[in-house]
Amino acid sequence: MKKVIVFFNAEPTVTVSVMKGITSILRTYPNGEDAHLPIMSAGFPSLTGDHKVVYVASDRDLSSDEILEAVRKLS
């Protein structure tokens, strides 16, 4: 299983667990329209030399700062 941070429709971010082979997450807008959010990975190097990978699904473009802020809030 992998944990995915979901950014959807200006709602608060949530973390969902999905099986490793899953490539998208289904969400539904208030008007009934379905959205298939692709799961992407974001890598963040640290000062100690290790590398952290975060999985993200979103219906919009995200900055690395938005992703890092969500990781901090959800940790």
PDB file of N, CA, C and O in Angstrom:
ATOM      1  N   MET A   1       0.840  -1.173   0.000  1.00  0.00           N
ATOM      2  CA  MET A   1       0.000   0.000   0.000  1.00  0.00           C
ATOM      3  C   MET A   1       0.893   1.247   0.000  1.00  0.00           C
ATOM      4  O   MET A   1       1.981   1.231   0.548  1.00  0.00           O
ATOM      5  N   LYS A   2       0.368   2.286  -0.664  1.00  0.00           N
ATOM      6  CA  LYS A   2       1.071   3.571  -0.617  1.00  0.00           C
ATOM      7  C   LYS A   2       0.074   4.639  -0.193  1.00  0.00           C
ATOM      8  O   LYS A   2      -1.120   4.548  -0.469  1.00  0.00           O
ATOM      9  N   LYS A   3       0.580   5.638   0.518  1.00  0.00           N
ATOM     10  CA  LYS A   3      -0.260   6.745   0.966  1.00  0.00           C
ATOM     11  C   LYS A   3      -0.194   7.861  -0.061  1.00  0.00           C
ATOM     12  O   LYS A   3       0.893   8.220  -0.523  1.00  0.00           O
ATOM     13  N   VAL A   4      -1.359   8.412  -0.399  1.00  0.00           N
ATOM     14  CA  VAL A   4      -1.462   9.466  -1.400  1.00  0.00           C
ATOM     15  C   VAL A   4      -2.150  10.665  -0.768  1.00  0.00           C
ATOM     16  O   VAL A   4      -3.219  10.527  -0.152  1.00  0.00           O
ATOM     17  N   ILE A   5      -1.549  11.837  -0.925  1.00  0.00           N
ATOM     18  CA  ILE A   5      -2.188  13.075  -0.469  1.00  0.00           C
ATOM     19  C   ILE A   5      -3.071  13.567  -1.606  1.00  0.00           C
ATOM     20  O   ILE A   5      -2.608  13.739  -2.732  1.00  0.00           O
ATOM     21  N   VAL A   6      -4.354  13.791  -1.309  1.00  0.00           N
ATOM     22  CA  VAL A   6      -5.320  14.186  -2.334  1.00  0.00           C
ATOM     23  C   VAL A   6      -5.690  15.658  -2.159  1.00  0.00           C
ATOM     24  O   VAL A   6      -6.149  16.069  -1.085  1.00  0.00           O
ATOM     25  N   PHE A   7      -5.472  16.422  -3.236  1.00  0.00           N
ATOM     26  CA  PHE A   7      -5.881  17.825  -3.322  1.00  0.00           C
ATOM     27  C   PHE A   7      -7.062  17.853  -4.289  1.00  0.00           C
ATOM     28  O   PHE A   7      -6.902  17.521  -5.462  1.00  0.00           O
ATOM     29  N   PHE A   8      -8.251  18.224  -3.801  1.00  0.00           N
ATOM     30  CA  PHE A   8      -9.426  18.175  -4.666  1.00  0.00           C
ATOM     31  C   PHE A   8     -10.403  19.292  -4.346  1.00  0.00           C
ATOM     32  O   PHE A   8     -10.824  19.458  -3.204  1.00  0.00           O
ATOM     33  N   ASN A   9     -10.770  20.067  -5.358  1.00  0.00           N
ATOM     34  CA  ASN A   9     -11.875  21.021  -5.315  1.00  0.00           C
ATOM     35  C   ASN A   9     -11.815  21.981  -4.125  1.00  0.00           C
ATOM     36  O   ASN A   9     -12.831  22.240  -3.490  1.00  0.00           O
ATOM     37  N   ALA A  10     -10.671  22.484  -3.810  1.00  0.00           N
ATOM     38  CA  ALA A  10     -10.474  23.459  -2.725  1.00  0.00           C
ATOM     39  C   ALA A  10     -10.899  22.923  -1.362  1.00  0.00           C
ATOM     40  O   ALA A  10     -11.099  23.680  -0.422  1.00  0.00           O
ATOM     41  N   GLU A  11     -11.041  21.601  -1.229  1.00  0.00           N
ATOM     42  CA  GLU A  11     -11.352  20.973   0.054  1.00  0.00           C
ATOM     43  C   GLU A  11     -10.039  20.763   0.812  1.00  0.00           C
ATOM     44  O   GLU A  11      -8.970  20.772   0.215  1.00  0.00           O
ATOM     45  N   PRO A  12     -10.116  20.558   2.116  1.00  0.00           N
ATOM     46  CA  PRO A  12      -8.888  20.248   2.857  1.00  0.00           C
ATOM     47  C   PRO A  12      -8.239  18.973   2.308  1.00  0.00           C
ATOM     48  O   PRO A  12      -8.934  18.054   1.873  1.00  0.00           O
ATOM     49  N   THR A  13      -6.927  18.935   2.340  1.00  0.00           N
ATOM     50  CA  THR A  13      -6.220  17.760   1.845  1.00  0.00           C
ATOM     51  C   THR A  13      -6.483  16.565   2.753  1.00  0.00           C
ATOM     52  O   THR A  13      -6.680  16.713   3.964  1.00  0.00           O
ATOM     53  N   VAL A  14      -6.506  15.397   2.142  1.00  0.00           N
ATOM     54  CA  VAL A  14      -6.685  14.152   2.885  1.00  0.00           C
ATOM     55  C   VAL A  14      -5.645  13.156   2.392  1.00  0.00           C
ATOM     56  O   VAL A  14      -5.119  13.287   1.291  1.00  0.00           O
ATOM     57  N   THR A  15      -5.372  12.160   3.208  1.00  0.00           N
ATOM     58  CA  THR A  15      -4.475  11.084   2.827  1.00  0.00           C
ATOM     59  C   THR A  15      -5.297   9.809   2.675  1.00  0.00           C
ATOM     60  O   THR A  15      -6.103   9.496   3.550  1.00  0.00           O
ATOM     61  N   VAL A  16      -5.101   9.119   1.559  1.00  0.00           N
ATOM     62  CA  VAL A  16      -5.758   7.830   1.346  1.00  0.00           C
ATOM     63  C   VAL A  16      -4.692   6.786   1.062  1.00  0.00           C
ATOM     64  O   VAL A  16      -3.632   7.100   0.532  1.00  0.00           O
ATOM     65  N   SER A  17      -4.970   5.553   1.431  1.00  0.00           N
ATOM     66  CA  SER A  17      -4.062   4.444   1.142  1.00  0.00           C
ATOM     67  C   SER A  17      -4.617   3.668  -0.043  1.00  0.00           C
ATOM     68  O   SER A  17      -5.812   3.353  -0.073  1.00  0.00           O
ATOM     69  N   VAL A  18      -3.748   3.402  -1.013  1.00  0.00           N
ATOM     70  CA  VAL A  18      -4.145   2.641  -2.197  1.00  0.00           C
ATOM     71  C   VAL A  18      -3.108   1.556  -2.456  1.00  0.00           C
ATOM     72  O   VAL A  18      -1.966   1.655  -2.014  1.00  0.00           O
ATOM     73  N   MET A  19      -3.508   0.543  -3.198  1.00  0.00           N
ATOM     74  CA  MET A  19      -2.572  -0.518  -3.561  1.00  0.00           C
ATOM     75  C   MET A  19      -1.535   0.041  -4.526  1.00  0.00           C
ATOM     76  O   MET A  19      -1.812   0.987  -5.264  1.00  0.00           O
ATOM     77  N   LYS A  20      -0.358  -0.549  -4.550  1.00  0.00           N
ATOM     78  CA  LYS A  20       0.756  -0.016  -5.337  1.00  0.00           C
ATOM     79  C   LYS A  20       0.476   0.088  -6.824  1.00  0.00           C
ATOM     80  O   LYS A  20       0.987   0.949  -7.490  1.00  0.00           O
ATOM     81  N   GLY A  21      -0.357  -0.756  -7.406  1.00  0.00           N
ATOM     82  CA  GLY A  21      -0.615  -0.720  -8.843  1.00  0.00           C
ATOM     83  C   GLY A  21      -1.625   0.333  -9.284  1.00  0.00           C
ATOM     84  O   GLY A  21      -1.792   0.570 -10.478  1.00  0.00           O
ATOM     85  N   ILE A  22      -2.287   0.983  -8.350  1.00  0.00           N
ATOM     86  CA  ILE A  22      -3.317   1.978  -8.677  1.00  0.00           C
ATOM     87  C   ILE A  22      -2.647   3.237  -9.211  1.00  0.00           C
ATOM     88  O   ILE A  22      -1.674   3.728  -8.638  1.00  0.00           O
ATOM     89  N   THR A  23      -3.179   3.803 -10.320  1.00  0.00           N
ATOM     90  CA  THR A  23      -2.554   4.975 -10.940  1.00  0.00           C
ATOM     91  C   THR A  23      -3.420   6.223 -10.895  1.00  0.00           C
ATOM     92  O   THR A  23      -2.975   7.291 -11.287  1.00  0.00           O
ATOM     93  N   SER A  24      -4.679   6.117 -10.436  1.00  0.00           N
ATOM     94  CA  SER A  24      -5.525   7.302 -10.324  1.00  0.00           C
ATOM     95  C   SER A  24      -6.547   7.108  -9.209  1.00  0.00           C
ATOM     96  O   SER A  24      -6.813   5.989  -8.774  1.00  0.00           O
ATOM     97  N   ILE A  25      -7.109   8.221  -8.769  1.00  0.00           N
ATOM     98  CA  ILE A  25      -8.124   8.229  -7.717  1.00  0.00           C
ATOM     99  C   ILE A  25      -9.356   8.912  -8.277  1.00  0.00           C
ATOM    100  O   ILE A  25      -9.260   9.974  -8.907  1.00  0.00           O
ATOM    101  N   LEU A  26     -10.518   8.322  -8.041  1.00  0.00           N
ATOM    102  CA  LEU A  26     -11.776   8.880  -8.525  1.00  0.00           C
ATOM    103  C   LEU A  26     -12.397   9.769  -7.455  1.00  0.00           C
ATOM    104  O   LEU A  26     -12.548   9.359  -6.303  1.00  0.00           O
ATOM    105  N   ARG A  27     -12.743  10.982  -7.832  1.00  0.00           N
ATOM    106  CA  ARG A  27     -13.470  11.920  -6.975  1.00  0.00           C
ATOM    107  C   ARG A  27     -14.617  12.498  -7.791  1.00  0.00           C
ATOM    108  O   ARG A  27     -14.558  12.536  -9.022  1.00  0.00           O
ATOM    109  N   THR A  28     -15.660  12.988  -7.120  1.00  0.00           N
ATOM    110  CA  THR A  28     -16.816  13.548  -7.804  1.00  0.00           C
ATOM    111  C   THR A  28     -17.042  14.987  -7.354  1.00  0.00           C
ATOM    112  O   THR A  28     -17.098  15.269  -6.151  1.00  0.00           O
ATOM    113  N   TYR A  29     -17.150  15.893  -8.324  1.00  0.00           N
ATOM    114  CA  TYR A  29     -17.448  17.292  -8.045  1.00  0.00           C
ATOM    115  C   TYR A  29     -18.904  17.427  -7.587  1.00  0.00           C
ATOM    116  O   TYR A  29     -19.727  16.544  -7.872  1.00  0.00           O
ATOM    117  N   PRO A  30     -19.254  18.522  -6.915  1.00  0.00           N
ATOM    118  CA  PRO A  30     -20.634  18.726  -6.460  1.00  0.00           C
ATOM    119  C   PRO A  30     -21.681  18.668  -7.586  1.00  0.00           C
ATOM    120  O   PRO A  30     -22.827  18.295  -7.343  1.00  0.00           O
ATOM    121  N   ASN A  31     -21.291  19.002  -8.813  1.00  0.00           N
ATOM    122  CA  ASN A  31     -22.238  18.959  -9.929  1.00  0.00           C
ATOM    123  C   ASN A  31     -22.417  17.550 -10.492  1.00  0.00           C
ATOM    124  O   ASN A  31     -23.134  17.351 -11.470  1.00  0.00           O
ATOM    125  N   GLY A  32     -21.767  16.553  -9.888  1.00  0.00           N
ATOM    126  CA  GLY A  32     -21.897  15.170 -10.310  1.00  0.00           C
ATOM    127  C   GLY A  32     -20.850  14.703 -11.297  1.00  0.00           C
ATOM    128  O   GLY A  32     -20.800  13.520 -11.637  1.00  0.00           O
ATOM    129  N   GLU A  33     -19.989  15.599 -11.767  1.00  0.00           N
ATOM    130  CA  GLU A  33     -18.941  15.235 -12.725  1.00  0.00           C
ATOM    131  C   GLU A  33     -17.835  14.463 -12.018  1.00  0.00           C
ATOM    132  O   GLU A  33     -17.351  14.867 -10.966  1.00  0.00           O
ATOM    133  N   ASP A  34     -17.457  13.332 -12.616  1.00  0.00           N
ATOM    134  CA  ASP A  34     -16.363  12.527 -12.071  1.00  0.00           C
ATOM    135  C   ASP A  34     -15.018  13.062 -12.530  1.00  0.00           C
ATOM    136  O   ASP A  34     -14.882  13.536 -13.656  1.00  0.00           O
ATOM    137  N   ALA A  35     -14.040  12.979 -11.659  1.00  0.00           N
ATOM    138  CA  ALA A  35     -12.671  13.375 -11.983  1.00  0.00           C
ATOM    139  C   ALA A  35     -11.742  12.226 -11.615  1.00  0.00           C
ATOM    140  O   ALA A  35     -11.780  11.727 -10.493  1.00  0.00           O
ATOM    141  N   HIS A  36     -10.943  11.792 -12.570  1.00  0.00           N
ATOM    142  CA  HIS A  36      -9.927  10.773 -12.331  1.00  0.00           C
ATOM    143  C   HIS A  36      -8.600  11.509 -12.110  1.00  0.00           C
ATOM    144  O   HIS A  36      -8.042  12.077 -13.042  1.00  0.00           O
ATOM    145  N   LEU A  37      -8.144  11.523 -10.878  1.00  0.00           N
ATOM    146  CA  LEU A  37      -6.930  12.253 -10.516  1.00  0.00           C
ATOM    147  C   LEU A  37      -5.723  11.329 -10.638  1.00  0.00           C
ATOM    148  O   LEU A  37      -5.635  10.321  -9.919  1.00  0.00           O
ATOM    149  N   PRO A  38      -4.786  11.640 -11.540  1.00  0.00           N
ATOM    150  CA  PRO A  38      -3.602  10.785 -11.662  1.00  0.00           C
ATOM    151  C   PRO A  38      -2.726  10.881 -10.407  1.00  0.00           C
ATOM    152  O   PRO A  38      -2.587  11.955  -9.813  1.00  0.00           O
ATOM    153  N   ILE A  39      -2.161   9.753 -10.011  1.00  0.00           N
ATOM    154  CA  ILE A  39      -1.252   9.727  -8.868  1.00  0.00           C
ATOM    155  C   ILE A  39       0.151   9.999  -9.387  1.00  0.00           C
ATOM    156  O   ILE A  39       0.640   9.324 -10.291  1.00  0.00           O
ATOM    157  N   MET A  40       0.779  11.015  -8.814  1.00  0.00           N
ATOM    158  CA  MET A  40       2.126  11.419  -9.211  1.00  0.00           C
ATOM    159  C   MET A  40       3.042  11.309  -7.998  1.00  0.00           C
ATOM    160  O   MET A  40       2.575  11.356  -6.864  1.00  0.00           O
ATOM    161  N   SER A  41       4.322  11.199  -8.250  1.00  0.00           N
ATOM    162  CA  SER A  41       5.277  11.194  -7.147  1.00  0.00           C
ATOM    163  C   SER A  41       6.078  12.490  -7.182  1.00  0.00           C
ATOM    164  O   SER A  41       6.406  13.006  -8.247  1.00  0.00           O
ATOM    165  N   ALA A  42       6.346  12.997  -5.998  1.00  0.00           N
ATOM    166  CA  ALA A  42       7.154  14.202  -5.850  1.00  0.00           C
ATOM    167  C   ALA A  42       8.320  13.847  -4.944  1.00  0.00           C
ATOM    168  O   ALA A  42       8.126  13.307  -3.851  1.00  0.00           O
ATOM    169  N   GLY A  43       9.534  14.129  -5.389  1.00  0.00           N
ATOM    170  CA  GLY A  43      10.725  13.815  -4.606  1.00  0.00           C
ATOM    171  C   GLY A  43      11.303  15.058  -3.964  1.00  0.00           C
ATOM    172  O   GLY A  43      11.342  16.126  -4.579  1.00  0.00           O
ATOM    173  N   PHE A  44      11.720  14.903  -2.714  1.00  0.00           N
ATOM    174  CA  PHE A  44      12.299  16.017  -1.969  1.00  0.00           C
ATOM    175  C   PHE A  44      13.592  15.571  -1.309  1.00  0.00           C
ATOM    176  O   PHE A  44      13.564  14.744  -0.391  1.00  0.00           O
ATOM    177  N   PRO A  45      14.736  16.107  -1.750  1.00  0.00           N
ATOM    178  CA  PRO A  45      15.999  15.772  -1.088  1.00  0.00           C
ATOM    179  C   PRO A  45      16.096  16.528   0.240  1.00  0.00           C
ATOM    180  O   PRO A  45      15.489  17.582   0.416  1.00  0.00           O
ATOM    181  N   SER A  46      16.835  15.971   1.172  1.00  0.00           N
ATOM    182  CA  SER A  46      17.029  16.645   2.451  1.00  0.00           C
ATOM    183  C   SER A  46      18.495  17.003   2.630  1.00  0.00           C
ATOM    184  O   SER A  46      19.357  16.561   1.866  1.00  0.00           O
ATOM    185  N   LEU A  47      18.766  17.775   3.644  1.00  0.00           N
ATOM    186  CA  LEU A  47      20.142  18.193   3.926  1.00  0.00           C
ATOM    187  C   LEU A  47      21.019  17.022   4.353  1.00  0.00           C
ATOM    188  O   LEU A  47      22.234  17.084   4.228  1.00  0.00           O
ATOM    189  N   THR A  48      20.417  15.954   4.867  1.00  0.00           N
ATOM    190  CA  THR A  48      21.190  14.797   5.320  1.00  0.00           C
ATOM    191  C   THR A  48      21.507  13.839   4.184  1.00  0.00           C
ATOM    192  O   THR A  48      22.141  12.818   4.402  1.00  0.00           O
ATOM    193  N   GLY A  49      21.022  14.135   2.976  1.00  0.00           N
ATOM    194  CA  GLY A  49      21.344  13.315   1.830  1.00  0.00           C
ATOM    195  C   GLY A  49      20.304  12.272   1.471  1.00  0.00           C
ATOM    196  O   GLY A  49      20.385  11.655   0.419  1.00  0.00           O
ATOM    197  N   ASP A  50      19.333  12.046   2.357  1.00  0.00           N
ATOM    198  CA  ASP A  50      18.299  11.084   1.987  1.00  0.00           C
ATOM    199  C   ASP A  50      17.252  11.758   1.101  1.00  0.00           C
ATOM    200  O   ASP A  50      17.238  12.958   0.932  1.00  0.00           O
ATOM    201  N   HIS A  51      16.412  10.956   0.526  1.00  0.00           N
ATOM    202  CA  HIS A  51      15.467  11.438  -0.473  1.00  0.00           C
ATOM    203  C   HIS A  51      14.078  10.930  -0.097  1.00  0.00           C
ATOM    204  O   HIS A  51      13.878   9.734   0.054  1.00  0.00           O
ATOM    205  N   LYS A  52      13.117  11.834   0.080  1.00  0.00           N
ATOM    206  CA  LYS A  52      11.770  11.448   0.460  1.00  0.00           C
ATOM    207  C   LYS A  52      10.857  11.563  -0.753  1.00  0.00           C
ATOM    208  O   LYS A  52      10.894  12.557  -1.473  1.00  0.00           O
ATOM    209  N   VAL A  53      10.045  10.530  -0.992  1.00  0.00           N
ATOM    210  CA  VAL A  53       9.082  10.538  -2.083  1.00  0.00           C
ATOM    211  C   VAL A  53       7.685  10.613  -1.489  1.00  0.00           C
ATOM    212  O   VAL A  53       7.351   9.872  -0.564  1.00  0.00           O
ATOM    213  N   VAL A  54       6.887  11.537  -2.033  1.00  0.00           N
ATOM    214  CA  VAL A  54       5.511  11.734  -1.597  1.00  0.00           C
ATOM    215  C   VAL A  54       4.614  11.499  -2.799  1.00  0.00           C
ATOM    216  O   VAL A  54       4.898  11.988  -3.895  1.00  0.00           O
ATOM    217  N   TYR A  55       3.531  10.752  -2.608  1.00  0.00           N
ATOM    218  CA  TYR A  55       2.570  10.527  -3.680  1.00  0.00           C
ATOM    219  C   TYR A  55       1.428  11.520  -3.543  1.00  0.00           C
ATOM    220  O   TYR A  55       0.923  11.758  -2.441  1.00  0.00           O
ATOM    221  N   VAL A  56       1.041  12.107  -4.682  1.00  0.00           N
ATOM    222  CA  VAL A  56       0.051  13.174  -4.697  1.00  0.00           C
ATOM    223  C   VAL A  56      -0.931  12.940  -5.837  1.00  0.00           C
ATOM    224  O   VAL A  56      -0.534  12.522  -6.931  1.00  0.00           O
ATOM    225  N   ALA A  57      -2.208  13.231  -5.594  1.00  0.00           N
ATOM    226  CA  ALA A  57      -3.227  13.248  -6.647  1.00  0.00           C
ATOM    227  C   ALA A  57      -3.942  14.591  -6.527  1.00  0.00           C
ATOM    228  O   ALA A  57      -4.296  15.023  -5.431  1.00  0.00           O
ATOM    229  N   SER A  58      -4.137  15.267  -7.662  1.00  0.00           N
ATOM    230  CA  SER A  58      -4.709  16.605  -7.615  1.00  0.00           C
ATOM    231  C   SER A  58      -5.492  16.919  -8.885  1.00  0.00           C
ATOM    232  O   SER A  58      -5.187  16.409  -9.955  1.00  0.00           O
ATOM    233  N   ASP A  59      -6.469  17.820  -8.731  1.00  0.00           N
ATOM    234  CA  ASP A  59      -7.237  18.286  -9.892  1.00  0.00           C
ATOM    235  C   ASP A  59      -6.714  19.636 -10.387  1.00  0.00           C
ATOM    236  O   ASP A  59      -7.353  20.295 -11.189  1.00  0.00           O
ATOM    237  N   ARG A  60      -5.547  20.039  -9.894  1.00  0.00           N
ATOM    238  CA  ARG A  60      -4.954  21.319 -10.307  1.00  0.00           C
ATOM    239  C   ARG A  60      -3.432  21.223 -10.220  1.00  0.00           C
ATOM    240  O   ARG A  60      -2.895  20.267  -9.667  1.00  0.00           O
ATOM    241  N   ASP A  61      -2.754  22.223 -10.764  1.00  0.00           N
ATOM    242  CA  ASP A  61      -1.294  22.287 -10.658  1.00  0.00           C
ATOM    243  C   ASP A  61      -0.920  22.674  -9.238  1.00  0.00           C
ATOM    244  O   ASP A  61      -1.564  23.536  -8.625  1.00  0.00           O
ATOM    245  N   LEU A  62       0.125  22.055  -8.729  1.00  0.00           N
ATOM    246  CA  LEU A  62       0.583  22.315  -7.364  1.00  0.00           C
ATOM    247  C   LEU A  62       2.026  22.776  -7.374  1.00  0.00           C
ATOM    248  O   LEU A  62       2.820  22.343  -8.207  1.00  0.00           O
ATOM    249  N   SER A  63       2.364  23.608  -6.405  1.00  0.00           N
ATOM    250  CA  SER A  63       3.765  23.983  -6.217  1.00  0.00           C
ATOM    251  C   SER A  63       4.375  23.029  -5.193  1.00  0.00           C
ATOM    252  O   SER A  63       3.667  22.386  -4.411  1.00  0.00           O
ATOM    253  N   SER A  64       5.677  22.945  -5.180  1.00  0.00           N
ATOM    254  CA  SER A  64       6.340  22.087  -4.190  1.00  0.00           C
ATOM    255  C   SER A  64       6.073  22.594  -2.775  1.00  0.00           C
ATOM    256  O   SER A  64       5.976  21.798  -1.842  1.00  0.00           O
ATOM    257  N   ASP A  65       5.910  23.909  -2.612  1.00  0.00           N
ATOM    258  CA  ASP A  65       5.589  24.456  -1.289  1.00  0.00           C
ATOM    259  C   ASP A  65       4.227  23.973  -0.796  1.00  0.00           C
ATOM    260  O   ASP A  65       4.054  23.674   0.389  1.00  0.00           O
ATOM    261  N   GLU A  66       3.232  23.902  -1.693  1.00  0.00           N
ATOM    262  CA  GLU A  66       1.907  23.399  -1.308  1.00  0.00           C
ATOM    263  C   GLU A  66       1.982  21.950  -0.850  1.00  0.00           C
ATOM    264  O   GLU A  66       1.351  21.564   0.135  1.00  0.00           O
ATOM    265  N   ILE A  67       2.770  21.157  -1.563  1.00  0.00           N
ATOM    266  CA  ILE A  67       2.913  19.745  -1.206  1.00  0.00           C
ATOM    267  C   ILE A  67       3.618  19.609   0.137  1.00  0.00           C
ATOM    268  O   ILE A  67       3.175  18.860   1.016  1.00  0.00           O
ATOM    269  N   LEU A  68       4.709  20.338   0.331  1.00  0.00           N
ATOM    270  CA  LEU A  68       5.443  20.276   1.595  1.00  0.00           C
ATOM    271  C   LEU A  68       4.573  20.716   2.774  1.00  0.00           C
ATOM    272  O   LEU A  68       4.617  20.121   3.850  1.00  0.00           O
ATOM    273  N   GLU A  69       3.771  21.748   2.578  1.00  0.00           N
ATOM    274  CA  GLU A  69       2.882  22.224   3.636  1.00  0.00           C
ATOM    275  C   GLU A  69       1.863  21.141   3.997  1.00  0.00           C
ATOM    276  O   GLU A  69       1.577  20.896   5.170  1.00  0.00           O
ATOM    277  N   ALA A  70       1.312  20.468   2.994  1.00  0.00           N
ATOM    278  CA  ALA A  70       0.355  19.387   3.250  1.00  0.00           C
ATOM    279  C   ALA A  70       1.017  18.235   3.990  1.00  0.00           C
ATOM    280  O   ALA A  70       0.420  17.647   4.903  1.00  0.00           O
ATOM    281  N   VAL A  71       2.244  17.893   3.631  1.00  0.00           N
ATOM    282  CA  VAL A  71       2.972  16.820   4.308  1.00  0.00           C
ATOM    283  C   VAL A  71       3.159  17.170   5.769  1.00  0.00           C
ATOM    284  O   VAL A  71       2.932  16.336   6.658  1.00  0.00           O
ATOM    285  N   ARG A  72       3.516  18.399   6.050  1.00  0.00           N
ATOM    286  CA  ARG A  72       3.711  18.830   7.446  1.00  0.00           C
ATOM    287  C   ARG A  72       2.408  18.762   8.225  1.00  0.00           C
ATOM    288  O   ARG A  72       2.380  18.327   9.383  1.00  0.00           O
ATOM    289  N   LYS A  73       1.304  19.206   7.631  1.00  0.00           N
ATOM    290  CA  LYS A  73       0.007  19.208   8.315  1.00  0.00           C
ATOM    291  C   LYS A  73      -0.502  17.791   8.571  1.00  0.00           C
ATOM    292  O   LYS A  73      -1.138  17.531   9.582  1.00  0.00           O
ATOM    293  N   LEU A  74      -0.250  16.891   7.631  1.00  0.00           N
ATOM    294  CA  LEU A  74      -0.797  15.534   7.734  1.00  0.00           C
ATOM    295  C   LEU A  74       0.129  14.579   8.463  1.00  0.00           C
ATOM    296  O   LEU A  74      -0.239  13.446   8.727  1.00  0.00           O
ATOM    297  N   SER A  75       1.339  15.026   8.810  1.00  0.00           N
ATOM    298  CA  SER A  75       2.293  14.133   9.519  1.00  0.00           C
ATOM    299  C   SER A  75       1.988  14.083  10.991  1.00  0.00           C
ATOM    300  O   SER A  75       1.563  14.962  11.606  1.00  0.00           O
TER     301      SER A  75
END
